[in-house]
Amino acid sequence: MPAEPTRAGAESFPGGLRKVARVVLLDPEDRILLLHGHEPDDPADDWWFTPGGGLEGAETREEAALRELAEETGITDVALGPVLWRRRCSFPFAGRRWDQDEWYYLARTTQTATAATGLTELERRSVAGARWWTCRELTRAHETVYPTRLAGLLQRLLDEGPPATPVTLDTEIV
């Protein structure tokens, strides 16, 4: 959905929040795929995050999750599972503020090669690549990862399986 600028220069979306679908993509070794992002004009201001993005038109969150995954990673051979987590977040990026309602879907794949062939112009300027992480690597990482408690959330998912209903994560405001 297109955003409309507000008086403060922040982004305002219909309903107040940009609807986003994200994917917690696991391979057969239970590694999670994360994208390496950065501010378009400052590659040193970087972080890791799950694939996903905003809904387009009348698509469902499930459709958006699969479309975004294909665009950002080239991975299309996935089994999309349940919604694991829901999170509201607000952060500055590319000169504006993004206010989002994110749903994180579990997905499994055997396809581990990635090719980001469907990136937008902004994504081409701000996504530096992708990497498969083990839970142990994620726990020991010194890099910024979103959501911030991802290592613990992943460990719980691997230990206990998906929650019976989506878990609401703490709101993150950066």
JSON list of C-alpha atoms in Angstrom, two decimals:
[
{"chain": "A", "resi": 1, "resn": "MET", "atom": "CA", "xyz": [0.00, 0.00, 0.00]},
{"chain": "A", "resi": 2, "resn": "PRO", "atom": "CA", "xyz": [1.34, 3.43, -0.76]},
{"chain": "A", "resi": 3, "resn": "ALA", "atom": "CA", "xyz": [2.35, 5.54, 2.19]},
{"chain": "A", "resi": 4, "resn": "GLU", "atom": "CA", "xyz": [1.26, 9.08, 2.75]},
{"chain": "A", "resi": 5, "resn": "PRO", "atom": "CA", "xyz": [3.64, 11.62, 4.31]},
{"chain": "A", "resi": 6, "resn": "THR", "atom": "CA", "xyz": [2.59, 13.19, 7.60]},
{"chain": "A", "resi": 7, "resn": "ARG", "atom": "CA", "xyz": [3.42, 16.63, 8.98]},
{"chain": "A", "resi": 8, "resn": "ALA", "atom": "CA", "xyz": [6.40, 15.22, 10.88]},
{"chain": "A", "resi": 9, "resn": "GLY", "atom": "CA", "xyz": [7.79, 13.55, 7.74]},
{"chain": "A", "resi": 10, "resn": "ALA", "atom": "CA", "xyz": [6.94, 10.09, 9.08]},
{"chain": "A", "resi": 11, "resn": "GLU", "atom": "CA", "xyz": [5.10, 7.46, 7.07]},
{"chain": "A", "resi": 12, "resn": "SER", "atom": "CA", "xyz": [1.41, 6.96, 7.69]},
{"chain": "A", "resi": 13, "resn": "PHE", "atom": "CA", "xyz": [-0.31, 3.89, 6.30]},
{"chain": "A", "resi": 14, "resn": "PRO", "atom": "CA", "xyz": [-4.00, 3.14, 5.95]},
{"chain": "A", "resi": 15, "resn": "GLY", "atom": "CA", "xyz": [-5.15, 1.85, 9.31]},
{"chain": "A", "resi": 16, "resn": "GLY", "atom": "CA", "xyz": [-2.07, 3.43, 10.90]},
{"chain": "A", "resi": 17, "resn": "LEU", "atom": "CA", "xyz": [0.33, 0.53, 10.23]},
{"chain": "A", "resi": 18, "resn": "ARG", "atom": "CA", "xyz": [1.93, -1.00, 7.16]},
{"chain": "A", "resi": 19, "resn": "LYS", "atom": "CA", "xyz": [0.84, -4.66, 6.95]},
{"chain": "A", "resi": 20, "resn": "VAL", "atom": "CA", "xyz": [3.90, -6.89, 6.58]},
{"chain": "A", "resi": 21, "resn": "ALA", "atom": "CA", "xyz": [4.41, -10.64, 6.15]},
{"chain": "A", "resi": 22, "resn": "ARG", "atom": "CA", "xyz": [7.80, -12.09, 7.14]},
{"chain": "A", "resi": 23, "resn": "VAL", "atom": "CA", "xyz": [9.18, -15.60, 6.76]},
{"chain": "A", "resi": 24, "resn": "VAL", "atom": "CA", "xyz": [11.12, -17.64, 9.29]},
{"chain": "A", "resi": 25, "resn": "LEU", "atom": "CA", "xyz": [12.64, -19.93, 6.66]},
{"chain": "A", "resi": 26, "resn": "LEU", "atom": "CA", "xyz": [14.32, -23.08, 7.92]},
{"chain": "A", "resi": 27, "resn": "ASP", "atom": "CA", "xyz": [16.37, -25.54, 5.91]},
{"chain": "A", "resi": 28, "resn": "PRO", "atom": "CA", "xyz": [16.67, -29.32, 6.62]},
{"chain": "A", "resi": 29, "resn": "GLU", "atom": "CA", "xyz": [19.46, -28.55, 9.16]},
{"chain": "A", "resi": 30, "resn": "ASP", "atom": "CA", "xyz": [17.19, -26.09, 11.04]},
{"chain": "A", "resi": 31, "resn": "ARG", "atom": "CA", "xyz": [19.26, -23.12, 9.91]},
{"chain": "A", "resi": 32, "resn": "ILE", "atom": "CA", "xyz": [17.37, -19.84, 9.45]},
{"chain": "A", "resi": 33, "resn": "LEU", "atom": "CA", "xyz": [17.81, -17.62, 6.42]},
{"chain": "A", "resi": 34, "resn": "LEU", "atom": "CA", "xyz": [18.46, -13.95, 7.18]},
{"chain": "A", "resi": 35, "resn": "LEU", "atom": "CA", "xyz": [19.04, -11.04, 4.85]},
{"chain": "A", "resi": 36, "resn": "HIS", "atom": "CA", "xyz": [21.84, -8.53, 5.47]},
{"chain": "A", "resi": 37, "resn": "GLY", "atom": "CA", "xyz": [20.47, -5.01, 5.20]},
{"chain": "A", "resi": 38, "resn": "HIS", "atom": "CA", "xyz": [21.88, -1.53, 5.62]},
{"chain": "A", "resi": 39, "resn": "GLU", "atom": "CA", "xyz": [20.95, 2.10, 5.19]},
{"chain": "A", "resi": 40, "resn": "PRO", "atom": "CA", "xyz": [21.09, 2.85, 1.44]},
{"chain": "A", "resi": 41, "resn": "ASP", "atom": "CA", "xyz": [23.70, 5.58, 1.89]},
{"chain": "A", "resi": 42, "resn": "ASP", "atom": "CA", "xyz": [25.58, 4.05, 4.83]},
{"chain": "A", "resi": 43, "resn": "PRO", "atom": "CA", "xyz": [26.59, 0.36, 4.50]},
{"chain": "A", "resi": 44, "resn": "ALA", "atom": "CA", "xyz": [28.20, 0.53, 7.96]},
{"chain": "A", "resi": 45, "resn": "ASP", "atom": "CA", "xyz": [24.73, 1.03, 9.51]},
{"chain": "A", "resi": 46, "resn": "ASP", "atom": "CA", "xyz": [23.68, -2.59, 9.06]},
{"chain": "A", "resi": 47, "resn": "TRP", "atom": "CA", "xyz": [21.55, -5.38, 10.51]},
{"chain": "A", "resi": 48, "resn": "TRP", "atom": "CA", "xyz": [20.14, -8.84, 9.74]},
{"chain": "A", "resi": 49, "resn": "PHE", "atom": "CA", "xyz": [16.44, -9.56, 9.24]},
{"chain": "A", "resi": 50, "resn": "THR", "atom": "CA", "xyz": [14.01, -12.18, 7.99]},
{"chain": "A", "resi": 51, "resn": "PRO", "atom": "CA", "xyz": [12.76, -12.06, 4.39]},
{"chain": "A", "resi": 52, "resn": "GLY", "atom": "CA", "xyz": [9.42, -10.40, 3.86]},
{"chain": "A", "resi": 53, "resn": "GLY", "atom": "CA", "xyz": [7.70, -7.12, 3.19]},
{"chain": "A", "resi": 54, "resn": "GLY", "atom": "CA", "xyz": [4.50, -5.19, 2.75]},
{"chain": "A", "resi": 55, "resn": "LEU", "atom": "CA", "xyz": [1.29, -6.47, 1.25]},
{"chain": "A", "resi": 56, "resn": "GLU", "atom": "CA", "xyz": [0.49, -5.30, -2.27]},
{"chain": "A", "resi": 57, "resn": "GLY", "atom": "CA", "xyz": [-3.05, -4.61, -3.40]},
{"chain": "A", "resi": 58, "resn": "ALA", "atom": "CA", "xyz": [-5.57, -7.17, -2.17]},
{"chain": "A", "resi": 59, "resn": "GLU", "atom": "CA", "xyz": [-3.08, -10.00, -1.56]},
{"chain": "A", "resi": 60, "resn": "THR", "atom": "CA", "xyz": [-3.26, -11.99, 1.68]},
{"chain": "A", "resi": 61, "resn": "ARG", "atom": "CA", "xyz": [-0.41, -12.09, 4.13]},
{"chain": "A", "resi": 62, "resn": "GLU", "atom": "CA", "xyz": [0.32, -15.66, 3.01]},
{"chain": "A", "resi": 63, "resn": "GLU", "atom": "CA", "xyz": [0.53, -14.53, -0.62]},
{"chain": "A", "resi": 64, "resn": "ALA", "atom": "CA", "xyz": [2.77, -11.61, 0.36]},
{"chain": "A", "resi": 65, "resn": "ALA", "atom": "CA", "xyz": [5.06, -13.91, 2.36]},
{"chain": "A", "resi": 66, "resn": "LEU", "atom": "CA", "xyz": [5.58, -16.24, -0.59]},
{"chain": "A", "resi": 67, "resn": "ARG", "atom": "CA", "xyz": [5.96, -13.39, -3.12]},
{"chain": "A", "resi": 68, "resn": "GLU", "atom": "CA", "xyz": [8.47, -11.52, -0.96]},
{"chain": "A", "resi": 69, "resn": "LEU", "atom": "CA", "xyz": [10.44, -14.69, -0.29]},
{"chain": "A", "resi": 70, "resn": "ALA", "atom": "CA", "xyz": [10.67, -15.41, -4.02]},
{"chain": "A", "resi": 71, "resn": "GLU", "atom": "CA", "xyz": [11.65, -11.81, -4.86]},
{"chain": "A", "resi": 72, "resn": "GLU", "atom": "CA", "xyz": [14.25, -11.45, -2.12]},
{"chain": "A", "resi": 73, "resn": "THR", "atom": "CA", "xyz": [15.80, -14.94, -2.21]},
{"chain": "A", "resi": 74, "resn": "GLY", "atom": "CA", "xyz": [14.67, -16.74, -5.36]},
{"chain": "A", "resi": 75, "resn": "ILE", "atom": "CA", "xyz": [13.39, -19.54, -3.14]},
{"chain": "A", "resi": 76, "resn": "THR", "atom": "CA", "xyz": [10.00, -20.81, -4.27]},
{"chain": "A", "resi": 77, "resn": "ASP", "atom": "CA", "xyz": [10.07, -24.44, -3.11]},
{"chain": "A", "resi": 78, "resn": "VAL", "atom": "CA", "xyz": [8.65, -23.85, 0.37]},
{"chain": "A", "resi": 79, "resn": "ALA", "atom": "CA", "xyz": [6.04, -25.29, 2.66]},
{"chain": "A", "resi": 80, "resn": "LEU", "atom": "CA", "xyz": [4.45, -22.29, 4.36]},
{"chain": "A", "resi": 81, "resn": "GLY", "atom": "CA", "xyz": [3.38, -23.05, 7.90]},
{"chain": "A", "resi": 82, "resn": "PRO", "atom": "CA", "xyz": [1.54, -21.19, 10.63]},
{"chain": "A", "resi": 83, "resn": "VAL", "atom": "CA", "xyz": [2.00, -17.67, 11.93]},
{"chain": "A", "resi": 84, "resn": "LEU", "atom": "CA", "xyz": [4.53, -17.91, 14.74]},
{"chain": "A", "resi": 85, "resn": "TRP", "atom": "CA", "xyz": [4.78, -14.37, 15.99]},
{"chain": "A", "resi": 86, "resn": "ARG", "atom": "CA", "xyz": [3.23, -10.95, 15.56]},
{"chain": "A", "resi": 87, "resn": "ARG", "atom": "CA", "xyz": [5.10, -7.72, 16.17]},
{"chain": "A", "resi": 88, "resn": "ARG", "atom": "CA", "xyz": [4.57, -4.01, 15.85]},
{"chain": "A", "resi": 89, "resn": "CYS", "atom": "CA", "xyz": [7.62, -1.96, 15.11]},
{"chain": "A", "resi": 90, "resn": "SER", "atom": "CA", "xyz": [8.67, 1.53, 14.13]},
{"chain": "A", "resi": 91, "resn": "PHE", "atom": "CA", "xyz": [12.05, 2.41, 12.69]},
{"chain": "A", "resi": 92, "resn": "PRO", "atom": "CA", "xyz": [13.81, 4.99, 10.53]},
{"chain": "A", "resi": 93, "resn": "PHE", "atom": "CA", "xyz": [15.00, 3.77, 7.15]},
{"chain": "A", "resi": 94, "resn": "ALA", "atom": "CA", "xyz": [15.95, 5.53, 3.91]},
{"chain": "A", "resi": 95, "resn": "GLY", "atom": "CA", "xyz": [15.03, 8.96, 5.24]},
{"chain": "A", "resi": 96, "resn": "ARG", "atom": "CA", "xyz": [11.59, 8.14, 6.60]},
{"chain": "A", "resi": 97, "resn": "ARG", "atom": "CA", "xyz": [9.86, 6.34, 9.47]},
{"chain": "A", "resi": 98, "resn": "TRP", "atom": "CA", "xyz": [8.20, 2.97, 8.93]},
{"chain": "A", "resi": 99, "resn": "ASP", "atom": "CA", "xyz": [5.38, 1.84, 11.25]},
{"chain": "A", "resi": 100, "resn": "GLN", "atom": "CA", "xyz": [4.60, -1.84, 10.72]},
{"chain": "A", "resi": 101, "resn": "ASP", "atom": "CA", "xyz": [2.37, -4.69, 11.86]},
{"chain": "A", "resi": 102, "resn": "GLU", "atom": "CA", "xyz": [4.46, -7.77, 11.08]},
{"chain": "A", "resi": 103, "resn": "TRP", "atom": "CA", "xyz": [3.34, -11.41, 11.00]},
{"chain": "A", "resi": 104, "resn": "TYR", "atom": "CA", "xyz": [6.09, -14.04, 10.98]},
{"chain": "A", "resi": 105, "resn": "TYR", "atom": "CA", "xyz": [5.28, -17.28, 9.13]},
{"chain": "A", "resi": 106, "resn": "LEU", "atom": "CA", "xyz": [7.17, -20.52, 9.59]},
{"chain": "A", "resi": 107, "resn": "ALA", "atom": "CA", "xyz": [8.36, -22.03, 6.32]},
{"chain": "A", "resi": 108, "resn": "ARG", "atom": "CA", "xyz": [10.52, -25.02, 5.44]},
{"chain": "A", "resi": 109, "resn": "THR", "atom": "CA", "xyz": [12.59, -25.61, 2.33]},
{"chain": "A", "resi": 110, "resn": "THR", "atom": "CA", "xyz": [15.25, -27.91, 0.93]},
{"chain": "A", "resi": 111, "resn": "GLN", "atom": "CA", "xyz": [16.33, -25.19, -1.52]},
{"chain": "A", "resi": 112, "resn": "THR", "atom": "CA", "xyz": [19.32, -23.41, 0.05]},
{"chain": "A", "resi": 113, "resn": "ALA", "atom": "CA", "xyz": [20.81, -21.52, -2.90]},
{"chain": "A", "resi": 114, "resn": "THR", "atom": "CA", "xyz": [19.61, -17.92, -3.01]},
{"chain": "A", "resi": 115, "resn": "ALA", "atom": "CA", "xyz": [19.30, -15.41, -5.84]},
{"chain": "A", "resi": 116, "resn": "ALA", "atom": "CA", "xyz": [17.75, -12.02, -5.15]},
{"chain": "A", "resi": 117, "resn": "THR", "atom": "CA", "xyz": [16.37, -11.36, -8.62]},
{"chain": "A", "resi": 118, "resn": "GLY", "atom": "CA", "xyz": [13.19, -9.48, -7.77]},
{"chain": "A", "resi": 119, "resn": "LEU", "atom": "CA", "xyz": [14.46, -6.66, -5.56]},
{"chain": "A", "resi": 120, "resn": "THR", "atom": "CA", "xyz": [13.03, -3.18, -5.76]},
{"chain": "A", "resi": 121, "resn": "GLU", "atom": "CA", "xyz": [15.37, -0.27, -6.48]},
{"chain": "A", "resi": 122, "resn": "LEU", "atom": "CA", "xyz": [15.50, 0.58, -2.76]},
{"chain": "A", "resi": 123, "resn": "GLU", "atom": "CA", "xyz": [16.21, -3.05, -1.85]},
{"chain": "A", "resi": 124, "resn": "ARG", "atom": "CA", "xyz": [19.04, -3.20, -4.42]},
{"chain": "A", "resi": 125, "resn": "ARG", "atom": "CA", "xyz": [20.61, -0.23, -2.63]},
{"chain": "A", "resi": 126, "resn": "SER", "atom": "CA", "xyz": [20.10, -1.65, 0.87]},
{"chain": "A", "resi": 127, "resn": "VAL", "atom": "CA", "xyz": [20.33, -5.48, 0.84]},
{"chain": "A", "resi": 128, "resn": "ALA", "atom": "CA", "xyz": [23.88, -6.83, 0.83]},
{"chain": "A", "resi": 129, "resn": "GLY", "atom": "CA", "xyz": [23.10, -10.55, 0.69]},
{"chain": "A", "resi": 130, "resn": "ALA", "atom": "CA", "xyz": [21.70, -13.52, 2.55]},
{"chain": "A", "resi": 131, "resn": "ARG", "atom": "CA", "xyz": [23.11, -16.09, 4.97]},
{"chain": "A", "resi": 132, "resn": "TRP", "atom": "CA", "xyz": [21.90, -19.28, 6.62]},
{"chain": "A", "resi": 133, "resn": "TRP", "atom": "CA", "xyz": [22.46, -19.15, 10.40]},
{"chain": "A", "resi": 134, "resn": "THR", "atom": "CA", "xyz": [22.44, -21.94, 12.97]},
{"chain": "A", "resi": 135, "resn": "CYS", "atom": "CA", "xyz": [20.69, -21.17, 16.22]},
{"chain": "A", "resi": 136, "resn": "ARG", "atom": "CA", "xyz": [24.08, -21.35, 17.97]},
{"chain": "A", "resi": 137, "resn": "GLU", "atom": "CA", "xyz": [25.61, -18.83, 15.56]},
{"chain": "A", "resi": 138, "resn": "LEU", "atom": "CA", "xyz": [22.64, -16.51, 16.04]},
{"chain": "A", "resi": 139, "resn": "THR", "atom": "CA", "xyz": [22.93, -16.77, 19.84]},
{"chain": "A", "resi": 140, "resn": "ARG", "atom": "CA", "xyz": [26.60, -15.78, 19.66]},
{"chain": "A", "resi": 141, "resn": "ALA", "atom": "CA", "xyz": [26.18, -13.04, 17.05]},
{"chain": "A", "resi": 142, "resn": "HIS", "atom": "CA", "xyz": [27.30, -9.51, 17.85]},
{"chain": "A", "resi": 143, "resn": "GLU", "atom": "CA", "xyz": [25.46, -8.10, 14.84]},
{"chain": "A", "resi": 144, "resn": "THR", "atom": "CA", "xyz": [22.09, -6.40, 15.13]},
{"chain": "A", "resi": 145, "resn": "VAL", "atom": "CA", "xyz": [19.28, -8.83, 14.31]},
{"chain": "A", "resi": 146, "resn": "TYR", "atom": "CA", "xyz": [15.55, -8.11, 14.03]},
{"chain": "A", "resi": 147, "resn": "PRO", "atom": "CA", "xyz": [13.44, -9.01, 15.82]},
{"chain": "A", "resi": 148, "resn": "THR", "atom": "CA", "xyz": [15.95, -8.44, 18.61]},
{"chain": "A", "resi": 149, "resn": "ARG", "atom": "CA", "xyz": [15.13, -11.67, 20.49]},
{"chain": "A", "resi": 150, "resn": "LEU", "atom": "CA", "xyz": [15.29, -13.86, 17.39]},
{"chain": "A", "resi": 151, "resn": "ALA", "atom": "CA", "xyz": [17.91, -16.27, 18.77]},
{"chain": "A", "resi": 152, "resn": "GLY", "atom": "CA", "xyz": [15.75, -17.14, 21.79]},
{"chain": "A", "resi": 153, "resn": "LEU", "atom": "CA", "xyz": [12.58, -17.29, 19.71]},
{"chain": "A", "resi": 154, "resn": "LEU", "atom": "CA", "xyz": [14.26, -19.66, 17.25]},
{"chain": "A", "resi": 155, "resn": "GLN", "atom": "CA", "xyz": [15.60, -21.87, 20.03]},
{"chain": "A", "resi": 156, "resn": "ARG", "atom": "CA", "xyz": [12.13, -22.14, 21.55]},
{"chain": "A", "resi": 157, "resn": "LEU", "atom": "CA", "xyz": [10.64, -22.93, 18.14]},
{"chain": "A", "resi": 158, "resn": "LEU", "atom": "CA", "xyz": [13.19, -25.69, 17.55]},
{"chain": "A", "resi": 159, "resn": "ASP", "atom": "CA", "xyz": [12.72, -27.12, 21.06]},
{"chain": "A", "resi": 160, "resn": "GLU", "atom": "CA", "xyz": [8.92, -26.91, 21.33]},
{"chain": "A", "resi": 161, "resn": "GLY", "atom": "CA", "xyz": [7.61, -26.56, 17.78]},
{"chain": "A", "resi": 162, "resn": "PRO", "atom": "CA", "xyz": [5.26, -23.83, 16.60]},
{"chain": "A", "resi": 163, "resn": "PRO", "atom": "CA", "xyz": [3.02, -22.20, 19.21]},
{"chain": "A", "resi": 164, "resn": "ALA", "atom": "CA", "xyz": [-0.67, -23.15, 19.22]},
{"chain": "A", "resi": 165, "resn": "THR", "atom": "CA", "xyz": [-1.55, -19.51, 18.52]},
{"chain": "A", "resi": 166, "resn": "PRO", "atom": "CA", "xyz": [0.72, -16.67, 17.34]},
{"chain": "A", "resi": 167, "resn": "VAL", "atom": "CA", "xyz": [2.83, -15.10, 20.09]},
{"chain": "A", "resi": 168, "resn": "THR", "atom": "CA", "xyz": [2.69, -11.31, 20.30]},
{"chain": "A", "resi": 169, "resn": "LEU", "atom": "CA", "xyz": [6.23, -9.97, 20.62]},
{"chain": "A", "resi": 170, "resn": "ASP", "atom": "CA", "xyz": [7.15, -6.75, 22.37]},
{"chain": "A", "resi": 171, "resn": "THR", "atom": "CA", "xyz": [6.74, -3.62, 20.26]},
{"chain": "A", "resi": 172, "resn": "GLU", "atom": "CA", "xyz": [10.12, -2.44, 18.98]},
{"chain": "A", "resi": 173, "resn": "ILE", "atom": "CA", "xyz": [10.74, 1.24, 18.37]},
{"chain": "A", "resi": 174, "resn": "VAL", "atom": "CA", "xyz": [14.14, 2.16, 16.98]}
]
